[in-house]
Amino acid sequence: MEIASEGRKKILYSAVQPTNNLTIGNYIGAVNNFAALQNDYDCIYAIANMHAITVRQEPAALRRNTLALLAFYIACGIDPEKCTLYLQSHVSAHAELAWVLNTFTYVGEMERMTQFKDKSAKHADNINMGLMDYPVLMAADILLYQTDVVPVGVDQRQHLEITRDIAARFNNAYSPTFTLPEGLYVKVGAKINDLLDPLKKMSKSSENPNGVVFVNDDRDAIIKKFKRAVTDSGAEIKYDPAAKPGVSNLLSIYSVFTGKSVEECENEFSGCGYGQFKLAVGEAVADKLIPIQTEQARLLADKQYLDDVLKTGAERAAARANKTLAKVYKKIGFYRF
Ligand code: TYM
C-alpha cells in the first residue's frame, strides 16, 4: 500500500484519449499498469474526450470510441467499484480550472512543448488554441484531485513537468493549494516503438498501420505485423536499445505480455533465429489480447451497465474536483454569495 504522510492512500490519476483504437503502446505504457495499481492507491481513471477534440473527431466515432475505451479499461481488470472511472466532459470543473490555470501559464512555455510541435506539424491546417492549451487542461485534470502519482508513458513527462511548474506557481502566489504530482513510469515499455521504424514512438495516428499493433487487431493481423517487424543486423537476441532498437523493442513487448523479465526473455531465445522470435512475440501478444477483446465486446453489449459506471464515476469525481475548484475560486477572489 502506498500511504501519504497524512495516513491516507496516495491518490493516483491517469487518463487516455478515446481516439481511434488504442495501440499496444498505450496498453503497455499505461492501461496494463492501471489495474495493477488499484489496490495500492486511491485510483482515478478518466477518458479524456476533451483532449481528444483538439484534433478533429467524427462525432459518432468519438461516442463509439468513448464506450469502447470504458469497456477496455474494465476488460483489462480495472474495477469500477474500487476506482473512480469517469468521462472528462461529465465533470465541468476540468474546463473551469483549466481557464484559471491558463492565467498562470505562459504562451512561450506552451509553444515549446514537444507534443504541440509534433501535432502542429501533423495537423498544419488545424493548429487550434485547444491543441496549444492541451497541457493546461491536463494540468487541471491532475491538480483537481490533489494527485500524488501519475502513471503515464515517457512521452507525457514534459506535460507532467509543466503541471508541477503551474501548480508551484499558483501555490507560491497564494498559499499551498495543489499537491505536486510525481510521474510513475513502467520499468519496461514506457516507450514502445513502431515495428517498422523502431526509432519512432508507436502511435495511434501513424501513417503506416503495419508498424502499429492495435489492441483490437485480430490474431492473424497481430501475428502478421510481428512477422514483418524490422529487426537489426547481427543475429543475437539481446536487449540493447542503442545498438539493437528493433530487437530491444520486441523484447520489451514480449517481456510485458508474458510477465517474464527481459533477461529471462533473452535466455529463452538465445541461439534462436529472428523468425522464430518474432512469431513467439506475436503469439504472446495475441494470447493476451484476444480474451480482453472478448470481454470488451461482452461489456459493450451492456450499455446500461456502462452508463451506470459513468454516472457513478462522474458523481464521485465531481464531488472531489469541486472541492479543489472551490478553494481555487476563493483564493483568486471570485465573489461568492
Ligand atoms: P494518450 O491517449 O495519447 O496516451 C495514453 C497513454 O499511453 C501512453 N503511450 C505510450 N506508452 C508507451 N509507448 C507508447 N508508444 C505510447 N504511446 C502512448 C501515454 O504516455 C499515455 O500515458 N495526454 C494523455 C492523456 C491525459 C492524461 C491526463 C494523462 C489527459 N489528461 C492526465 C495523465 C493525466 C495522453 O497522452 O493520452
Coordinates of C-alpha atoms and ligand atoms in Angstrom, one line a residue:
M1 CA 0.0 0.0 0.0
E2 CA 1.3 3.5 -0.9
I3 CA 0.5 5.8 2.0
A4 CA 0.8 9.6 2.0
S5 CA 2.1 11.4 5.1
E6 CA -1.4 12.1 6.4
G7 CA -2.0 8.4 6.6
R8 CA -4.4 8.0 3.6
K9 CA -3.7 6.0 0.5
K10 CA -1.8 8.0 -2.1
I11 CA -4.0 9.4 -4.9
L12 CA -3.2 8.2 -8.4
Y13 CA -4.6 9.8 -11.6
S14 CA -4.4 9.0 -15.2
A15 CA -6.3 9.3 -18.5
V16 CA -6.3 8.1 -22.0
Q17 CA -7.8 9.8 -25.1
P18 CA -10.7 8.0 -26.8
T19 CA -9.2 8.5 -30.3
N20 CA -9.0 5.7 -32.8
N21 CA -8.1 2.3 -31.4
L22 CA -5.6 2.1 -28.6
T23 CA -2.2 0.7 -29.5
I24 CA -0.2 -1.9 -27.6
G25 CA 2.0 1.2 -26.7
N26 CA -1.0 2.7 -24.8
Y27 CA -1.6 -0.7 -23.2
I28 CA 2.0 -1.3 -22.1
G29 CA 2.9 2.2 -21.1
A30 CA -0.4 2.9 -19.3
V31 CA -3.6 0.8 -19.2
N32 CA -1.9 -2.6 -18.3
N33 CA -0.5 -0.9 -15.3
F34 CA -3.7 0.7 -14.2
A35 CA -5.3 -2.4 -12.9
A36 CA -2.1 -3.5 -11.1
L37 CA -2.1 -0.2 -9.2
Q38 CA -5.7 -0.2 -8.0
N39 CA -5.1 -2.0 -4.7
D40 CA -2.2 0.1 -3.6
Y41 CA -3.5 3.6 -4.5
D42 CA -6.7 5.6 -4.4
C43 CA -7.1 5.4 -8.2
I44 CA -8.9 7.8 -10.6
Y45 CA -9.0 7.0 -14.3
A46 CA -10.6 9.2 -16.9
I47 CA -11.5 9.1 -20.5
A48 CA -10.0 12.3 -21.9
N49 CA -12.6 13.2 -24.5
M50 CA -12.0 16.9 -24.1
H51 CA -8.4 16.4 -25.0
A52 CA -9.5 14.3 -28.0
I53 CA -11.3 17.1 -29.7
T54 CA -8.0 19.1 -30.0
V55 CA -7.7 17.1 -33.2
R56 CA -10.9 17.0 -35.3
Q57 CA -13.1 13.9 -34.4
E58 CA -16.1 12.4 -36.2
P59 CA -18.9 12.8 -33.6
A60 CA -20.3 9.2 -34.0
A61 CA -16.8 7.8 -33.8
L62 CA -15.9 9.8 -30.7
R63 CA -19.0 8.5 -29.0
R64 CA -18.2 4.9 -30.0
N65 CA -14.6 5.2 -29.0
T66 CA -15.6 6.6 -25.6
L67 CA -17.6 3.5 -24.7
A68 CA -15.0 1.2 -26.3
L69 CA -12.3 2.7 -24.1
L70 CA -14.5 2.4 -21.0
A71 CA -15.2 -1.3 -21.8
F72 CA -11.5 -1.8 -22.5
Y73 CA -10.5 -0.4 -19.1
I74 CA -12.9 -2.7 -17.4
A75 CA -11.9 -5.7 -19.6
C76 CA -8.2 -5.1 -18.6
G77 CA -9.2 -5.5 -14.9
I78 CA -9.9 -2.0 -13.7
D79 CA -12.7 -2.4 -11.1
P80 CA -15.2 0.5 -11.2
E81 CA -16.1 -0.3 -7.6
K82 CA -12.5 0.2 -6.4
C83 CA -11.6 3.1 -8.7
T84 CA -13.2 6.3 -9.9
L85 CA -13.8 5.7 -13.6
Y86 CA -15.3 8.6 -15.5
L87 CA -15.6 10.7 -18.6
Q88 CA -13.8 14.0 -18.5
S89 CA -16.6 16.1 -20.1
H90 CA -19.0 14.9 -17.4
V91 CA -17.1 16.9 -14.8
S92 CA -17.3 20.6 -15.6
A93 CA -14.6 21.5 -13.1
H94 CA -11.9 20.4 -15.6
A95 CA -12.8 23.2 -18.1
E96 CA -13.2 25.7 -15.2
L97 CA -9.9 25.0 -13.5
A98 CA -8.1 24.9 -16.9
W99 CA -9.3 28.5 -17.5
V100 CA -7.9 29.7 -14.2
L101 CA -4.6 27.9 -14.8
N102 CA -4.3 29.5 -18.2
T103 CA -3.6 32.7 -16.4
F104 CA -0.7 31.0 -14.7
T105 CA 0.8 29.7 -17.9
Y106 CA 3.0 31.5 -20.4
V107 CA 2.4 31.3 -24.2
G108 CA 6.1 30.6 -24.7
E109 CA 6.0 27.6 -22.4
M110 CA 3.2 26.1 -24.5
E111 CA 4.9 26.8 -27.8
R112 CA 7.9 24.9 -26.6
M113 CA 6.0 21.6 -25.8
T114 CA 7.3 18.8 -28.0
Q115 CA 3.9 17.2 -28.5
F116 CA 2.4 20.6 -29.5
K117 CA 5.2 21.0 -32.1
D118 CA 4.7 17.4 -33.4
K119 CA 0.9 17.7 -33.6
S120 CA 1.1 21.2 -35.2
A121 CA 3.3 19.7 -38.0
K122 CA 0.9 16.8 -38.4
H123 CA -2.2 18.9 -38.4
A124 CA -0.9 22.1 -40.1
D125 CA -4.4 23.0 -41.2
N126 CA -5.8 23.0 -37.7
I127 CA -3.4 24.4 -35.2
N128 CA -6.2 25.4 -32.8
M129 CA -6.0 27.0 -29.4
G130 CA -7.1 23.8 -27.8
L131 CA -4.1 22.0 -29.2
M132 CA -1.8 24.5 -27.7
D133 CA -3.7 24.5 -24.4
Y134 CA -3.7 20.7 -24.1
P135 CA -1.1 20.6 -21.3
V136 CA -3.0 23.2 -19.2
L137 CA -6.2 21.0 -19.4
M138 CA -4.0 18.0 -18.5
A139 CA -2.7 20.0 -15.5
A140 CA -6.2 20.8 -14.5
D141 CA -7.2 17.1 -14.6
I142 CA -4.3 16.1 -12.4
L143 CA -4.4 19.0 -9.9
L144 CA -8.2 18.9 -9.3
Y145 CA -7.8 15.6 -7.5
Q146 CA -4.8 16.5 -5.4
T147 CA -2.9 13.7 -7.2
D148 CA 0.3 12.3 -5.8
V149 CA 1.2 9.9 -8.6
V150 CA 0.5 9.9 -12.4
P151 CA 1.3 6.7 -14.3
V152 CA 2.0 7.6 -18.0
G153 CA 4.3 6.7 -20.8
V154 CA 7.6 8.8 -21.1
D155 CA 6.1 10.9 -23.9
Q156 CA 4.0 12.6 -21.2
R157 CA 7.0 13.5 -19.0
Q158 CA 7.1 17.1 -20.3
H159 CA 3.4 17.6 -19.6
L160 CA 3.9 16.4 -16.1
E161 CA 6.8 18.8 -15.5
I162 CA 4.7 21.8 -16.7
T163 CA 1.9 20.6 -14.4
R164 CA 4.2 20.8 -11.5
D165 CA 5.5 24.2 -12.6
I166 CA 2.0 25.6 -12.9
A167 CA 1.0 24.2 -9.5
A168 CA 4.0 25.6 -7.8
R169 CA 3.4 29.0 -9.4
F170 CA -0.2 29.0 -8.1
N171 CA 0.9 27.8 -4.6
N172 CA 3.6 30.5 -4.4
A173 CA 1.2 33.2 -5.5
Y174 CA -1.4 32.3 -2.9
S175 CA -0.8 29.5 -0.4
P176 CA -0.4 25.8 -0.7
T177 CA -3.4 24.6 -2.8
F178 CA -2.3 21.9 -5.1
T179 CA -0.3 18.7 -4.4
L180 CA 2.8 18.5 -6.7
P181 CA 2.4 15.2 -8.6
E182 CA 5.1 12.7 -9.5
G183 CA 5.2 10.7 -12.7
L184 CA 5.2 6.9 -12.5
Y185 CA 6.8 5.1 -15.4
V186 CA 6.8 1.4 -16.1
K187 CA 10.3 -0.1 -15.9
V188 CA 9.9 -2.0 -19.2
G189 CA 7.9 -0.4 -22.1
A190 CA 7.5 3.2 -21.1
K191 CA 8.1 4.0 -24.8
I192 CA 7.1 1.3 -27.2
N193 CA 8.3 2.0 -30.7
D194 CA 6.9 1.4 -34.2
L195 CA 7.5 -2.1 -35.5
L196 CA 8.7 -0.8 -38.9
D197 CA 10.6 2.2 -37.6
P198 CA 11.9 1.2 -34.2
L199 CA 13.4 4.7 -33.6
K200 CA 9.9 6.3 -33.6
K201 CA 7.2 6.0 -31.0
M202 CA 4.3 3.6 -31.8
S203 CA 1.4 6.0 -32.3
K204 CA -2.3 5.6 -33.0
S205 CA -2.0 8.1 -35.9
S206 CA 1.0 6.6 -37.7
E207 CA 0.8 6.8 -41.5
N208 CA 1.6 3.1 -41.8
P209 CA -0.7 0.9 -39.7
N210 CA 1.6 -2.1 -40.4
G211 CA 4.1 -0.8 -37.8
V212 CA 1.4 -0.3 -35.2
V213 CA -0.4 -3.1 -33.3
F214 CA -3.8 -2.0 -32.2
V215 CA -5.4 -3.7 -29.2
N216 CA -8.4 -4.6 -31.4
D217 CA -6.4 -6.3 -34.1
D218 CA -7.4 -9.9 -34.7
R219 CA -4.9 -12.7 -34.2
D220 CA -3.8 -13.0 -37.8
A221 CA -3.2 -9.3 -38.1
I222 CA -1.2 -9.3 -34.9
I223 CA 1.0 -12.2 -36.0
K224 CA 1.5 -10.8 -39.5
K225 CA 2.6 -7.4 -38.1
F226 CA 5.1 -9.0 -35.8
K227 CA 6.4 -11.3 -38.6
R228 CA 7.1 -8.1 -40.7
A229 CA 8.7 -6.2 -37.8
V230 CA 12.1 -4.7 -38.6
T231 CA 15.0 -6.3 -36.7
D232 CA 18.7 -5.3 -36.6
S233 CA 21.9 -6.5 -38.1
G234 CA 23.6 -9.4 -36.3
A235 CA 21.7 -12.5 -35.2
E236 CA 21.7 -12.1 -31.4
I237 CA 18.5 -11.6 -29.4
K238 CA 19.9 -9.1 -26.9
Y239 CA 18.4 -6.1 -25.1
D240 CA 20.5 -3.1 -26.3
P241 CA 18.3 -0.2 -27.3
A242 CA 21.1 1.8 -28.8
A243 CA 22.7 -0.9 -31.0
K244 CA 19.6 -3.1 -31.5
P245 CA 16.5 -0.9 -31.3
G246 CA 14.2 -3.3 -33.2
V247 CA 15.1 -6.4 -31.2
S248 CA 15.0 -4.5 -27.9
N249 CA 11.5 -3.1 -28.7
L250 CA 10.3 -6.7 -29.4
L251 CA 11.9 -8.0 -26.2
S252 CA 10.2 -5.2 -24.1
I253 CA 6.8 -6.2 -25.7
Y254 CA 7.4 -9.9 -25.1
S255 CA 8.5 -9.3 -21.5
V256 CA 5.3 -7.3 -20.7
F257 CA 3.0 -9.7 -22.4
T258 CA 4.5 -12.8 -20.7
G259 CA 5.3 -11.3 -17.4
K260 CA 8.9 -12.5 -17.7
S261 CA 11.9 -10.3 -17.0
V262 CA 13.8 -9.0 -20.1
E263 CA 16.8 -11.2 -19.0
E264 CA 14.6 -14.3 -18.9
C265 CA 13.3 -13.5 -22.4
E266 CA 16.9 -13.1 -23.7
N267 CA 17.8 -16.5 -22.3
E268 CA 14.7 -18.1 -23.7
F269 CA 15.7 -17.0 -27.2
S270 CA 19.4 -17.5 -27.0
G271 CA 20.5 -19.2 -30.2
C272 CA 17.1 -18.8 -31.9
G273 CA 16.6 -17.0 -35.2
Y274 CA 14.7 -13.8 -35.6
G275 CA 11.8 -15.5 -37.4
Q276 CA 11.1 -17.8 -34.5
F277 CA 11.5 -15.0 -32.0
K278 CA 9.1 -12.6 -33.9
L279 CA 6.4 -15.4 -34.2
A280 CA 6.7 -16.0 -30.4
V281 CA 6.2 -12.3 -29.7
G282 CA 3.1 -12.2 -32.0
E283 CA 1.6 -15.2 -30.3
A284 CA 2.2 -13.9 -26.8
V285 CA 0.5 -10.6 -27.7
A286 CA -2.4 -12.3 -29.4
D287 CA -2.9 -14.8 -26.5
K288 CA -3.2 -11.9 -24.0
L289 CA -5.3 -9.5 -26.2
I290 CA -7.9 -11.9 -27.6
P291 CA -9.6 -12.7 -24.3
I292 CA -9.5 -9.0 -23.4
Q293 CA -11.3 -8.2 -26.7
T294 CA -13.9 -10.9 -26.0
E295 CA -14.6 -9.4 -22.6
Q296 CA -14.7 -5.9 -24.1
A297 CA -17.3 -7.0 -26.6
R298 CA -19.4 -8.6 -23.9
L299 CA -19.3 -5.3 -21.9
L300 CA -20.1 -3.2 -24.9
A301 CA -23.3 -5.2 -25.4
D302 CA -24.5 -4.0 -21.9
K303 CA -24.9 -0.3 -22.5
Q304 CA -27.0 0.2 -19.3
Y305 CA -24.1 -1.1 -17.2
L306 CA -21.6 1.1 -18.9
D307 CA -23.9 4.1 -18.4
D308 CA -24.3 3.3 -14.8
V309 CA -20.5 3.1 -14.3
L310 CA -20.1 6.5 -16.0
K311 CA -22.9 8.1 -13.8
T312 CA -21.4 6.8 -10.6
G313 CA -17.9 7.8 -11.7
A314 CA -19.0 11.3 -12.6
E315 CA -20.7 11.9 -9.3
R316 CA -17.7 10.7 -7.3
A317 CA -15.2 12.6 -9.5
A318 CA -17.2 15.8 -9.4
A319 CA -17.5 15.8 -5.6
R320 CA -13.8 15.6 -5.3
A321 CA -12.9 18.0 -8.1
N322 CA -15.4 20.7 -6.9
K323 CA -13.7 20.8 -3.5
T324 CA -10.4 21.9 -5.1
L325 CA -12.2 24.2 -7.5
A326 CA -14.0 26.0 -4.7
K327 CA -10.7 26.5 -2.9
V328 CA -9.1 28.0 -6.0
Y329 CA -12.1 30.3 -6.7
K330 CA -11.9 31.6 -3.1
K331 CA -8.2 32.2 -3.3
I332 CA -8.3 34.1 -6.6
G333 CA -11.1 36.4 -5.3
F334 CA -14.1 35.2 -7.2
Y335 CA -17.1 36.6 -5.3
R336 CA -19.4 34.1 -3.6
F337 CA -22.8 34.6 -2.0
Ligands
TYM1 P1 -2.9 9.2 -25.0 O1 -4.3 8.7 -25.2 O2 -2.2 9.8 -26.1 O3 -2.0 8.1 -24.4 C1 -2.4 7.3 -23.3 C2 -1.2 6.7 -22.5 O4 -0.5 5.9 -23.4 C3 0.9 6.2 -23.2 N1 1.6 5.9 -24.5 C4 2.6 5.1 -24.7 N2 3.4 4.4 -23.8 C5 4.4 3.7 -24.2 N3 4.7 3.6 -25.5 C6 4.0 4.2 -26.5 N4 4.3 4.1 -27.8 C7 2.9 5.0 -26.0 N5 2.0 5.8 -26.7 C8 1.2 6.3 -25.8 C9 0.9 7.7 -23.0 O5 2.1 8.1 -22.4 C10 -0.3 7.8 -22.0 O6 0.1 7.5 -20.7 N6 -2.3 13.4 -22.5 C11 -2.6 12.0 -22.2 C12 -4.0 11.8 -21.7 C13 -4.3 12.6 -20.5 C14 -3.7 12.4 -19.2 C15 -4.3 13.4 -18.4 C16 -2.8 11.5 -18.7 C17 -5.2 13.6 -20.4 N7 -5.2 14.1 -19.1 C18 -4.0 13.4 -17.0 C19 -2.4 11.6 -17.3 C20 -3.0 12.6 -16.5 C21 -2.2 11.1 -23.4 O7 -1.1 11.1 -23.8 O8 -3.1 10.3 -23.8

